[in-house]
CSV table of C-alpha atoms and ligand atoms in Angstrom, one decimal:
chain,number,residue,atom,x,y,z
G,116,MET,CA,18.1,39.4,11.6
G,117,THR,CA,15.9,36.5,12.5
G,118,GLU,CA,12.1,37.1,11.8
G,119,THR,CA,9.6,36.4,14.3
G,120,LEU,CA,6.8,35.3,13.5
G,121,ASP,CA,2.8,34.5,15.2
G,122,ALA,CA,2.4,31.4,13.3
G,123,VAL,CA,3.9,29.7,10.7
G,124,ILE,CA,2.2,26.8,8.0
G,125,LEU,CA,4.4,24.4,6.8
G,126,GLY,CA,3.2,23.2,3.3
G,127,GLY,CA,0.5,24.5,1.0
G,128,GLY,CA,-1.3,21.9,0.3
G,129,ALA,CA,-4.7,20.9,1.6
G,130,ALA,CA,-4.2,21.0,5.3
G,131,GLY,CA,-2.3,24.2,5.3
G,132,LEU,CA,-4.6,26.1,2.3
G,133,THR,CA,-7.2,25.2,4.3
G,134,LEU,CA,-5.8,26.2,7.4
G,135,ALA,CA,-4.6,29.7,6.0
G,136,SER,CA,-8.0,30.4,4.7
G,137,ARG,CA,-10.0,29.5,8.3
G,138,LEU,CA,-7.1,31.5,10.1
G,139,ALA,CA,-7.9,34.4,7.4
G,140,ASP,CA,-11.3,34.1,7.7
G,141,SER,CA,-11.4,34.6,11.9
G,142,PRO,CA,-10.8,37.0,14.2
G,143,TRP,CA,-7.3,35.9,15.2
G,144,ARG,CA,-5.3,38.8,14.5
G,145,GLY,CA,-1.4,37.5,14.2
G,146,SER,CA,1.3,37.3,11.7
G,147,LEU,CA,1.4,34.5,9.2
G,148,LEU,CA,3.5,33.2,6.7
G,149,LEU,CA,2.9,29.9,4.2
G,150,VAL,CA,5.9,28.2,3.4
G,151,ASP,CA,5.2,25.5,0.5
G,152,ASP,CA,8.2,23.8,-1.6
G,153,GLY,CA,6.0,23.9,-4.6
G,154,ALA,CA,6.9,20.0,-5.4
G,155,HIS,CA,2.9,19.5,-6.4
G,156,ALA,CA,1.9,22.0,-8.7
G,157,LEU,CA,-1.9,22.7,-7.7
G,158,ALA,CA,-3.0,23.0,-11.1
G,159,ASP,CA,-2.8,19.1,-11.1
G,160,ARG,CA,-4.0,18.6,-7.8
G,161,GLY,CA,-7.8,18.3,-6.6
G,162,TRP,CA,-10.1,16.7,-3.9
G,163,ALA,CA,-13.1,15.3,-3.3
G,164,TRP,CA,-15.7,15.3,-0.2
G,165,TRP,CA,-19.4,15.0,1.1
G,166,SER,CA,-21.0,17.2,3.3
G,167,THR,CA,-24.5,18.8,3.8
G,168,GLY,CA,-23.1,22.0,2.5
G,169,GLY,CA,-23.0,25.4,4.3
G,170,GLY,CA,-19.0,25.3,5.5
G,171,PRO,CA,-16.7,27.4,3.4
G,172,LEU,CA,-14.7,25.0,1.7
G,173,ASP,CA,-18.7,23.5,0.2
G,174,ALA,CA,-19.0,27.0,-0.6
G,175,ALA,CA,-15.9,27.0,-3.0
G,176,ALA,CA,-16.9,23.9,-4.7
G,177,THR,CA,-15.7,23.8,-8.1
G,178,THR,CA,-18.3,20.4,-8.7
G,179,THR,CA,-21.4,19.6,-6.7
G,180,LEU,CA,-23.4,16.7,-7.5
G,181,ALA,CA,-26.6,15.2,-5.7
G,182,HIS,CA,-26.3,11.7,-6.3
G,183,ALA,CA,-24.5,9.1,-6.6
G,184,TYR,CA,-24.1,5.3,-8.5
G,185,VAL,CA,-23.2,2.4,-6.0
G,186,ALA,CA,-22.6,-1.1,-7.6
G,187,VAL,CA,-21.8,-4.5,-6.5
G,188,PRO,CA,-22.4,-7.3,-8.9
G,189,GLY,CA,-26.2,-8.2,-9.5
G,190,TRP,CA,-26.7,-5.1,-7.4
G,191,GLU,CA,-26.8,-1.3,-9.1
G,192,ARG,CA,-28.5,2.1,-8.1
G,193,ARG,CA,-28.5,5.7,-8.3
G,194,LEU,CA,-28.8,7.2,-5.1
G,195,ASP,CA,-30.1,10.8,-4.2
G,196,LEU,CA,-27.6,12.1,-1.5
G,197,ALA,CA,-29.8,14.2,0.0
G,198,PRO,CA,-28.8,15.8,2.5
G,199,TYR,CA,-25.5,15.2,1.2
G,200,ALA,CA,-23.5,16.3,-1.6
G,201,TYR,CA,-20.9,14.9,-3.2
G,202,ARG,CA,-18.5,18.0,-4.0
G,203,ALA,CA,-14.8,18.2,-5.4
G,204,ILE,CA,-12.6,21.4,-5.8
G,205,THR,CA,-9.6,22.1,-8.0
G,206,GLY,CA,-6.5,22.9,-6.6
G,207,GLU,CA,-6.7,25.9,-8.1
G,208,ALA,CA,-9.6,27.0,-7.2
G,209,LEU,CA,-8.4,26.3,-3.2
G,210,ASP,CA,-5.4,28.3,-3.9
G,211,SER,CA,-7.0,31.4,-5.1
G,212,LEU,CA,-9.1,31.0,-2.2
G,213,THR,CA,-6.4,30.9,0.4
G,214,GLY,CA,-4.4,33.7,-2.0
G,215,ALA,CA,-7.5,35.9,-1.3
G,216,GLY,CA,-7.4,35.5,2.3
G,217,LEU,CA,-3.8,35.7,2.9
G,218,ALA,CA,-3.6,39.1,0.6
G,219,ALA,CA,-6.7,40.5,2.6
G,220,ARG,CA,-4.4,40.2,6.0
G,221,GLY,CA,-1.0,40.9,3.9
G,222,TRP,CA,0.2,37.6,5.1
G,223,VAL,CA,2.9,36.3,3.0
G,224,ARG,CA,3.5,33.3,1.3
G,225,GLU,CA,6.9,31.8,0.5
G,226,THR,CA,8.0,29.4,-2.0
G,227,ALA,CA,10.9,27.5,0.3
G,228,THR,CA,11.7,23.6,1.5
G,229,ALA,CA,11.5,23.5,5.1
G,230,ARG,CA,14.8,21.4,6.6
G,231,SER,CA,14.6,21.4,10.1
G,232,LEU,CA,12.7,22.6,13.5
G,233,THR,CA,13.9,23.3,17.2
G,234,ARG,CA,12.0,23.5,19.5
G,235,ASP,CA,12.7,25.2,22.7
G,236,ASP,CA,10.8,26.9,25.7
G,237,ALA,CA,9.6,30.3,23.9
G,238,GLY,CA,8.9,28.7,20.5
G,239,VAL,CA,9.7,26.9,17.3
G,240,THR,CA,13.0,28.1,14.7
G,241,VAL,CA,12.6,26.8,11.4
G,242,ALA,CA,15.0,26.6,8.8
G,243,LEU,CA,14.4,27.0,5.6
G,244,GLU,CA,15.9,27.1,1.8
G,245,ASP,CA,14.9,28.4,-1.4
G,246,GLY,CA,15.1,27.3,-4.9
G,247,SER,CA,18.9,29.3,-5.3
G,248,GLY,CA,19.6,27.3,-2.6
G,249,ALA,CA,19.9,30.3,-0.1
G,250,GLY,CA,19.1,29.1,3.6
G,251,ARG,CA,17.3,31.6,6.5
G,252,VAL,CA,15.5,30.9,10.0
G,253,VAL,CA,12.3,32.2,11.2
G,254,ARG,CA,10.7,31.8,14.6
G,255,ALA,CA,7.0,31.5,15.3
G,256,ARG,CA,5.3,30.7,18.3
G,257,HIS,CA,3.1,28.2,16.3
G,258,VAL,CA,4.2,26.1,14.0
G,259,PHE,CA,1.2,23.9,11.9
G,260,ASP,CA,3.5,21.4,9.8
G,261,SER,CA,2.0,19.1,7.4
G,262,VAL,CA,5.3,18.3,6.1
G,263,GLY,CA,7.6,17.0,8.7
G,264,PRO,CA,10.9,18.2,7.5
G,265,GLY,CA,13.3,15.8,7.8
G,266,ALA,CA,11.1,12.6,8.3
G,267,ALA,CA,11.2,9.3,6.8
G,268,ARG,CA,8.4,8.3,4.2
G,269,SER,CA,9.7,5.1,3.8
G,270,HIS,CA,6.8,3.9,6.1
G,271,LEU,CA,4.2,5.8,4.1
G,272,VAL,CA,4.6,3.0,1.0
G,273,ASP,CA,5.3,0.4,3.6
G,274,GLY,CA,2.5,0.3,5.3
G,275,PRO,CA,-1.6,-0.4,4.2
G,276,HIS,CA,-2.3,2.2,1.3
G,277,LEU,CA,-4.5,3.0,-1.7
G,278,ASP,CA,-2.9,2.2,-4.9
G,279,PHE,CA,-4.8,3.6,-8.1
G,280,LEU,CA,-5.2,4.4,-11.8
G,281,GLY,CA,-7.0,7.1,-13.0
G,282,VAL,CA,-7.2,8.3,-16.5
G,283,GLY,CA,-9.1,11.2,-18.0
G,284,VAL,CA,-11.7,10.4,-20.4
G,285,GLU,CA,-13.2,12.9,-23.4
G,286,CYS,CA,-15.9,11.4,-25.2
G,287,ASP,CA,-17.5,12.4,-28.6
G,288,ALA,CA,-20.9,12.1,-27.7
G,289,ASP,CA,-22.9,12.5,-24.2
G,290,THR,CA,-21.7,9.7,-21.8
G,291,PHE,CA,-21.6,11.0,-18.6
G,292,ASP,CA,-24.4,11.4,-15.6
G,293,THR,CA,-23.5,15.4,-15.0
G,294,ASP,CA,-24.9,14.8,-11.5
G,295,ALA,CA,-23.8,11.7,-10.1
G,296,VAL,CA,-20.4,10.5,-9.1
G,297,THR,CA,-19.6,6.7,-9.6
G,298,PHE,CA,-18.7,6.6,-5.6
G,299,MET,CA,-18.2,3.4,-5.6
G,300,ASP,CA,-18.7,0.3,-8.4
G,301,LEU,CA,-17.2,-3.0,-6.8
G,302,ARG,CA,-17.9,-4.8,-10.2
G,303,THR,CA,-14.3,-4.9,-11.1
G,304,ASP,CA,-11.8,-7.9,-10.9
G,305,GLN,CA,-10.9,-8.5,-7.3
G,306,GLU,CA,-7.9,-11.0,-7.7
G,307,ASP,CA,-5.2,-8.3,-7.1
G,308,GLY,CA,-6.9,-7.4,-3.6
G,309,LEU,CA,-10.1,-5.7,-2.8
G,310,ALA,CA,-10.6,-2.8,-5.5
G,311,PHE,CA,-13.3,-0.7,-6.7
G,312,MET,CA,-14.4,1.5,-9.7
G,313,TYR,CA,-14.5,5.7,-9.7
G,314,VAL,CA,-16.5,7.9,-11.8
G,315,LEU,CA,-16.2,11.9,-11.4
G,316,PRO,CA,-17.6,13.5,-14.0
G,317,THR,CA,-16.5,17.0,-15.4
G,318,SER,CA,-19.3,17.3,-17.9
G,319,ALA,CA,-21.5,15.5,-20.2
G,320,ARG,CA,-18.6,14.4,-22.4
G,321,ALA,CA,-15.5,14.4,-19.5
G,322,ALA,CA,-14.6,12.3,-16.6
G,323,VAL,CA,-11.8,11.3,-14.4
G,324,VAL,CA,-12.2,7.3,-14.3
G,325,GLU,CA,-10.5,5.5,-11.4
G,326,ARG,CA,-9.7,1.8,-10.5
G,327,VAL,CA,-8.8,1.9,-6.7
G,328,ARG,CA,-7.2,-0.9,-4.5
G,329,PHE,CA,-6.6,-1.5,-1.2
G,330,VAL,CA,-2.8,-2.5,-0.5
G,331,VAL,CA,-2.6,-3.9,2.8
G,332,PRO,CA,1.0,-5.7,3.4
G,333,GLY,CA,0.7,-9.4,4.7
G,334,ALA,CA,-2.2,-10.0,2.4
G,335,GLU,CA,-2.7,-13.5,1.1
G,336,VAL,CA,-2.0,-13.1,-2.6
G,337,SER,CA,-4.5,-15.2,-5.0
G,338,PRO,CA,-3.2,-17.7,-7.0
G,339,VAL,CA,-4.5,-15.6,-10.4
G,340,GLU,CA,-2.4,-12.3,-8.8
G,341,LYS,CA,0.9,-15.1,-8.4
G,342,GLU,CA,0.6,-15.7,-12.1
G,343,ARG,CA,0.6,-12.1,-13.0
G,344,GLU,CA,3.4,-11.4,-11.2
G,345,ALA,CA,5.3,-13.8,-12.4
G,346,ASP,CA,4.7,-12.7,-16.2
G,347,GLU,CA,7.5,-10.2,-16.4
G,348,SER,CA,5.8,-8.9,-19.5
G,349,LEU,CA,3.3,-7.0,-17.8
G,350,GLU,CA,4.2,-3.6,-16.7
G,351,ARG,CA,3.4,-3.8,-13.0
G,352,PRO,CA,1.8,-2.4,-11.0
G,353,THR,CA,-0.4,-0.3,-12.8
G,354,GLN,CA,-0.8,-2.9,-15.4
G,355,PRO,CA,-4.0,-5.3,-13.7
G,356,HIS,CA,-5.5,-1.7,-13.4
G,357,ALA,CA,-5.2,-0.9,-17.5
G,358,HIS,CA,-7.1,-4.0,-18.4
G,359,GLN,CA,-9.9,-3.5,-15.7
G,360,LEU,CA,-10.0,0.6,-16.5
G,361,THR,CA,-10.3,-0.3,-20.2
G,362,ALA,CA,-13.0,-3.1,-19.7
G,363,TYR,CA,-14.9,-1.1,-17.3
G,364,LEU,CA,-15.0,2.4,-20.0
G,365,ARG,CA,-15.7,-0.1,-22.6
G,366,ASP,CA,-18.8,-2.9,-20.6
G,367,VAL,CA,-19.8,-0.7,-18.3
G,368,LEU,CA,-19.6,3.0,-19.4
G,369,HIS,CA,-19.8,2.3,-22.3
G,370,VAL,CA,-17.6,5.0,-23.9
G,371,GLY,CA,-17.6,5.2,-27.7
G,372,ASP,CA,-15.3,6.8,-29.8
G,373,HIS,CA,-13.0,8.6,-27.0
G,374,ARG,CA,-9.8,9.8,-26.3
G,375,ILE,CA,-7.6,9.5,-22.6
G,376,VAL,CA,-6.1,13.0,-21.9
G,377,HIS,CA,-4.8,12.6,-18.9
G,378,ARG,CA,-3.4,9.5,-16.5
G,379,GLU,CA,-2.1,9.1,-12.9
G,380,HIS,CA,-1.1,6.6,-11.1
G,381,GLY,CA,-0.9,7.2,-7.7
G,382,LEU,CA,-1.1,5.9,-4.0
G,383,ILE,CA,-3.0,7.3,-0.7
G,384,PRO,CA,-1.1,6.5,2.4
G,385,LEU,CA,-3.8,4.9,5.0
G,386,LEU,CA,-2.7,5.7,8.3
G,387,VAL,CA,-4.1,4.3,11.4
G,388,GLN,CA,-2.4,5.9,13.8
G,389,PRO,CA,-0.6,10.0,12.7
G,390,PRO,CA,2.6,9.4,12.5
G,391,SER,CA,3.1,12.9,14.2
G,392,HIS,CA,1.7,14.3,17.6
G,393,PRO,CA,1.7,17.9,19.1
G,394,ALA,CA,4.9,19.0,20.8
G,395,GLY,CA,6.4,22.2,21.5
G,396,GLY,CA,4.5,24.6,19.7
G,397,VAL,CA,4.7,22.5,17.1
G,398,VAL,CA,1.1,21.5,15.8
G,399,PRO,CA,0.7,18.8,12.7
G,400,ILE,CA,-1.8,18.9,10.4
G,401,GLY,CA,-3.2,17.3,7.3
G,402,ALA,CA,-2.0,13.5,7.0
G,403,ARG,CA,0.5,13.7,10.0
G,404,ALA,CA,-2.1,14.3,12.4
G,405,GLY,CA,-3.9,11.2,10.9
G,406,MET,CA,-6.5,13.3,9.3
G,407,VAL,CA,-6.6,11.0,5.8
G,408,LYS,CA,-8.8,8.3,6.9
G,409,ALA,CA,-7.9,5.0,6.8
G,410,SER,CA,-10.4,2.9,5.5
G,411,THR,CA,-11.6,5.7,2.8
G,412,GLY,CA,-8.4,7.6,2.0
G,413,TYR,CA,-10.4,10.9,2.4
G,414,GLY,CA,-9.3,13.4,4.3
G,415,ILE,CA,-10.2,17.0,3.1
G,416,ALA,CA,-12.9,17.4,5.0
G,417,ARG,CA,-11.4,16.1,8.3
G,418,MET,CA,-9.1,18.7,7.8
G,419,GLU,CA,-11.2,21.5,7.4
G,420,ARG,CA,-13.2,20.8,10.4
G,421,HIS,CA,-9.6,20.7,12.1
G,422,ALA,CA,-8.7,23.8,9.9
G,423,VAL,CA,-11.8,26.0,11.8
G,424,ALA,CA,-11.0,24.4,15.5
G,425,ILE,CA,-7.6,25.4,15.0
G,426,ALA,CA,-9.0,28.9,14.0
G,427,ALA,CA,-11.4,29.1,16.8
G,428,ALA,CA,-8.3,28.3,19.8
G,429,MET,CA,-6.2,30.9,17.5
G,430,ALA,CA,-9.1,33.8,18.4
G,431,ARG,CA,-9.7,32.8,21.8
G,432,GLY,CA,-6.2,33.0,22.8
G,433,ALA,CA,-6.0,28.9,23.3
G,434,ASP,CA,-3.5,26.4,22.6
G,435,PRO,CA,-4.7,25.2,19.1
G,436,ALA,CA,-2.3,21.9,19.8
G,437,HIS,CA,-4.8,19.3,21.2
G,438,VAL,CA,-8.4,20.6,19.2
G,439,ALA,CA,-8.4,18.0,16.3
G,440,PRO,CA,-11.3,15.9,16.1
G,441,HIS,CA,-11.3,12.5,18.3
G,442,ARG,CA,-11.0,9.6,16.5
G,443,ARG,CA,-10.1,6.4,18.9
G,444,GLY,CA,-13.3,4.8,17.9
G,445,ALA,CA,-13.2,5.5,14.2
G,446,ARG,CA,-9.7,4.7,14.2
G,447,ALA,CA,-10.0,1.3,15.7
G,448,LEU,CA,-13.0,0.6,12.9
G,449,ASP,CA,-10.9,1.3,10.4
G,450,ALA,CA,-8.1,-0.8,11.8
G,451,ALA,CA,-10.2,-3.7,11.9
G,452,LEU,CA,-11.8,-3.2,8.5
G,453,LEU,CA,-8.1,-3.0,7.0
G,454,ARG,CA,-7.6,-6.0,9.0
G,455,VAL,CA,-10.4,-8.0,7.2
G,456,ILE,CA,-8.6,-6.6,3.9
G,457,ARG,CA,-5.5,-7.8,4.7
G,458,ASP,CA,-7.0,-11.6,5.6
G,459,ASP,CA,-10.1,-11.9,3.6
G,460,PRO,CA,-10.7,-9.3,0.8
G,461,ARG,CA,-13.8,-11.1,-0.7
G,462,ALA,CA,-15.1,-10.7,3.2
G,463,ALA,CA,-14.3,-7.3,2.9
G,464,ALA,CA,-16.1,-6.6,-0.1
G,465,GLU,CA,-18.8,-8.6,0.8
G,466,ILE,CA,-19.0,-6.0,4.2
G,467,LEU,CA,-18.9,-2.6,1.5
G,468,ALA,CA,-21.3,-4.1,-0.5
G,469,GLY,CA,-23.8,-4.9,3.0
G,470,LEU,CA,-22.9,-1.2,3.7
G,471,LEU,CA,-23.7,0.1,0.0
G,472,THR,CA,-26.9,-2.1,0.0
G,473,ARG,CA,-28.4,-2.0,3.4
G,474,HIS,CA,-28.6,1.7,4.1
G,475,PRO,CA,-30.2,4.8,3.3
G,476,PRO,CA,-26.9,7.2,1.5
G,477,ALA,CA,-27.0,9.6,4.1
G,478,ARG,CA,-26.2,7.1,7.0
G,479,VAL,CA,-23.5,5.7,5.0
G,480,LEU,CA,-22.2,8.9,4.2
G,481,ALA,CA,-22.4,10.2,7.9
G,482,PHE,CA,-21.1,6.3,8.8
G,483,LEU,CA,-17.9,7.2,6.4
G,484,ASP,CA,-17.3,10.7,7.9
G,485,GLU,CA,-17.3,9.4,11.1
G,486,GLN,CA,-20.1,11.9,11.7
G,487,ALA,CA,-22.8,8.8,12.3
G,488,SER,CA,-24.9,9.2,15.6
G,489,VAL,CA,-24.6,6.3,18.3
G,490,GLY,CA,-27.8,4.8,16.9
G,491,ASP,CA,-26.8,4.9,13.4
G,492,GLN,CA,-23.4,3.6,14.1
G,493,ALA,CA,-24.6,0.6,15.7
G,494,ARG,CA,-27.2,0.0,13.3
G,495,ILE,CA,-24.7,-0.2,10.3
G,496,ILE,CA,-22.4,-2.7,12.9
G,497,ALA,CA,-25.3,-4.9,13.4
G,498,SER,CA,-26.1,-5.4,9.7
G,499,LEU,CA,-22.9,-6.3,9.4
G,500,PRO,CA,-22.3,-10.1,8.3
G,501,GLU,CA,-21.6,-12.7,11.6
G,502,PHE,CA,-17.7,-13.3,10.9
G,503,ALA,CA,-17.8,-8.8,11.1
G,504,ARG,CA,-19.7,-8.6,14.1
G,505,SER,CA,-17.8,-11.6,15.7
G,506,ARG,CA,-14.4,-9.4,15.0
G,507,ALA,CA,-15.9,-6.2,15.9
G,508,ARG,CA,-15.9,-7.2,19.4
G,509,SER,CA,-11.7,-7.1,19.1
G,510,TRP,CA,-12.6,-3.3,17.3
G,511,PHE,CA,-11.8,-1.7,20.5
G,512,ALA,CA,-8.8,-3.4,21.5
G,513,PRO,CA,-5.4,-0.9,21.2
G,514,VAL,CA,-5.3,-0.1,17.6
G,515,ALA,CA,-3.2,-1.8,15.6
G,516,ARG,CA,0.2,-1.0,14.7
G,517,TRP,CA,0.9,-1.5,10.8
T,204,FAD,C1,-3.0,11.3,-5.3
T,204,FAD,C2,-4.3,11.7,-4.6
T,204,FAD,C3,-5.7,11.8,-4.4
T,204,FAD,C4,-6.4,12.3,-3.0
T,204,FAD,N1,-7.7,12.8,-3.3
T,204,FAD,C5,-8.1,12.6,-2.4
T,204,FAD,C6,-9.7,13.6,-2.0
T,204,FAD,O1,-10.2,13.2,-3.1
T,204,FAD,N2,-10.4,13.8,-1.2
T,204,FAD,C7,-9.7,13.6,0.1
T,204,FAD,O2,-10.3,13.8,1.0
T,204,FAD,N3,-8.1,13.2,0.2
T,204,FAD,C8,-7.7,12.9,-1.0
T,204,FAD,N4,-6.5,12.4,-0.9
T,204,FAD,C9,-5.8,12.3,0.5
T,204,FAD,C10,-5.4,13.3,1.4
T,204,FAD,O3,-6.4,14.2,1.8
T,204,FAD,C11,-4.6,14.6,0.5
T,204,FAD,O4,-3.3,13.4,0.4
T,204,FAD,C12,-4.4,15.6,0.8
T,204,FAD,O5,-3.5,16.1,-0.1
T,204,FAD,C13,-3.2,15.6,2.3
T,204,FAD,O6,-3.4,17.3,2.6
T,204,FAD,P1,-1.7,17.3,3.4
T,204,FAD,O7,-1.7,19.1,3.7
T,204,FAD,O8,-1.7,16.4,4.6
T,204,FAD,O9,-0.3,17.1,2.6
T,204,FAD,P2,-0.1,17.3,0.7
T,204,FAD,O10,-1.5,18.4,0.2
T,204,FAD,O11,0.6,16.9,0.4
T,204,FAD,O12,0.3,19.0,1.1
T,204,FAD,C14,1.8,19.0,1.5
T,204,FAD,C15,2.8,20.3,1.0
T,204,FAD,O13,3.9,20.7,1.7
T,204,FAD,C16,4.6,20.8,0.7
T,204,FAD,N5,6.0,20.3,1.0
T,204,FAD,C17,6.6,18.7,1.2
T,204,FAD,N6,8.0,18.7,2.0
T,204,FAD,C18,8.2,20.2,2.3
T,204,FAD,C19,9.3,20.7,2.9
T,204,FAD,N7,10.1,20.5,3.4
T,204,FAD,N8,9.2,22.3,3.1
T,204,FAD,C20,8.1,23.0,2.0
T,204,FAD,N9,6.9,22.2,1.5
T,204,FAD,C21,6.9,20.7,1.5
T,204,FAD,C22,4.4,19.5,-0.8
T,204,FAD,O14,4.9,19.9,-1.7
T,204,FAD,C23,2.7,19.9,-0.5
T,204,FAD,O15,2.5,20.6,-1.3
T,204,FAD,C24,-5.5,12.1,-1.9
T,204,FAD,C25,-4.2,11.8,-1.7
T,204,FAD,C26,-3.2,11.4,-3.2
T,204,FAD,C27,-2.1,10.7,-2.8
């Protein structure tokens, strides 16, 4: 017999776990199933964000840093982020927070792959397949979907994305500032596109150090990069990152004797438009709902706000389909920045440098998190170089397709 539930969450990643937690905390009293295919071990995952605190995700953060380093060539600062803090949560911590909420409600979490969704007037039928290949179907009034069963994924890497190489570094001597993230350090080679360095310390002797570059299809490839591409002895695409990471560890962080204990090459799709919209009981969440900001690659704070709004709608018996944060203006700005990165990466670096050097950190963080007041948005736009301001005239034109 087909099991019928009030809600199913597809995908137990950032969005699925935060939504399950927020529903468990809320007065909503329905039945819920959380389904994940187990393909991404949570022990290997983690998410960072910045916030002024007070939210349930903030309370669960496993790292909270009050300061940030930002640097551009010839300029470097250690900034007090107040009233913000930079936070991170490990996959394990988010998992156990959610597990406690599910257990308290008697809700079930299942390891299975969602194969298809079928909508009808009364709800949604979800076809699931477990690890042994056995199938079953469940029905639900609401399906919160971070997965898109059967959806093509090729567009994710064909479109704009962040390409990064991160290493876990362990040093023999105290090396890292334990109360500061290196949020953005532009002092790295820019020949392979707009790129920056990022450092998240886990102790005075250990940190994750990443080189991140924006990849925007259609960008002009620099002569140096063309030469590198032609050099088949290089292991592309991580090799330019690897050289730059080694140089940064040596010349900027001055790490002495150390070990690389972990290495991760990853991609974060930067979608200006959400790939999926609510329809007939299926509500996209997470990256599918466009919650990952196309100009930064951060998304979990927006997913958390979306989860809070969904839980509130469910608790009052309202339709949770249209409570996602309103992002049209922010998307237009992101699309404009991606266009600058594509057409003129050096100019994009200038824009970021201007943002970091001319404004108080709280204003920049609010702007990047789409929480800045209209006045602060105007101040930031007014401070941009003339070429960028002239582009701003097209910022509120229809959002570009990539
Ligand atoms: C490497 C990387 C690092 C990132 N770091 C940050 C960060 O620090 N801060 C930040 O704000 N954002 C970060 N992002 C961006 C974004 O927030 C994350 O990608 C986030 O995990 C997206 O959340 P999601 O729930 O949409 O997808 P996911 O977290 O990927 O969750 C989807 C889940 O669904 C499962 N699944 C997939 N298909 C099926 C199926 N058919 N059936 C059942 N389950 C399925 C997957 O295994 C996965 O567990 C990062 C992105 C990447 C790629």
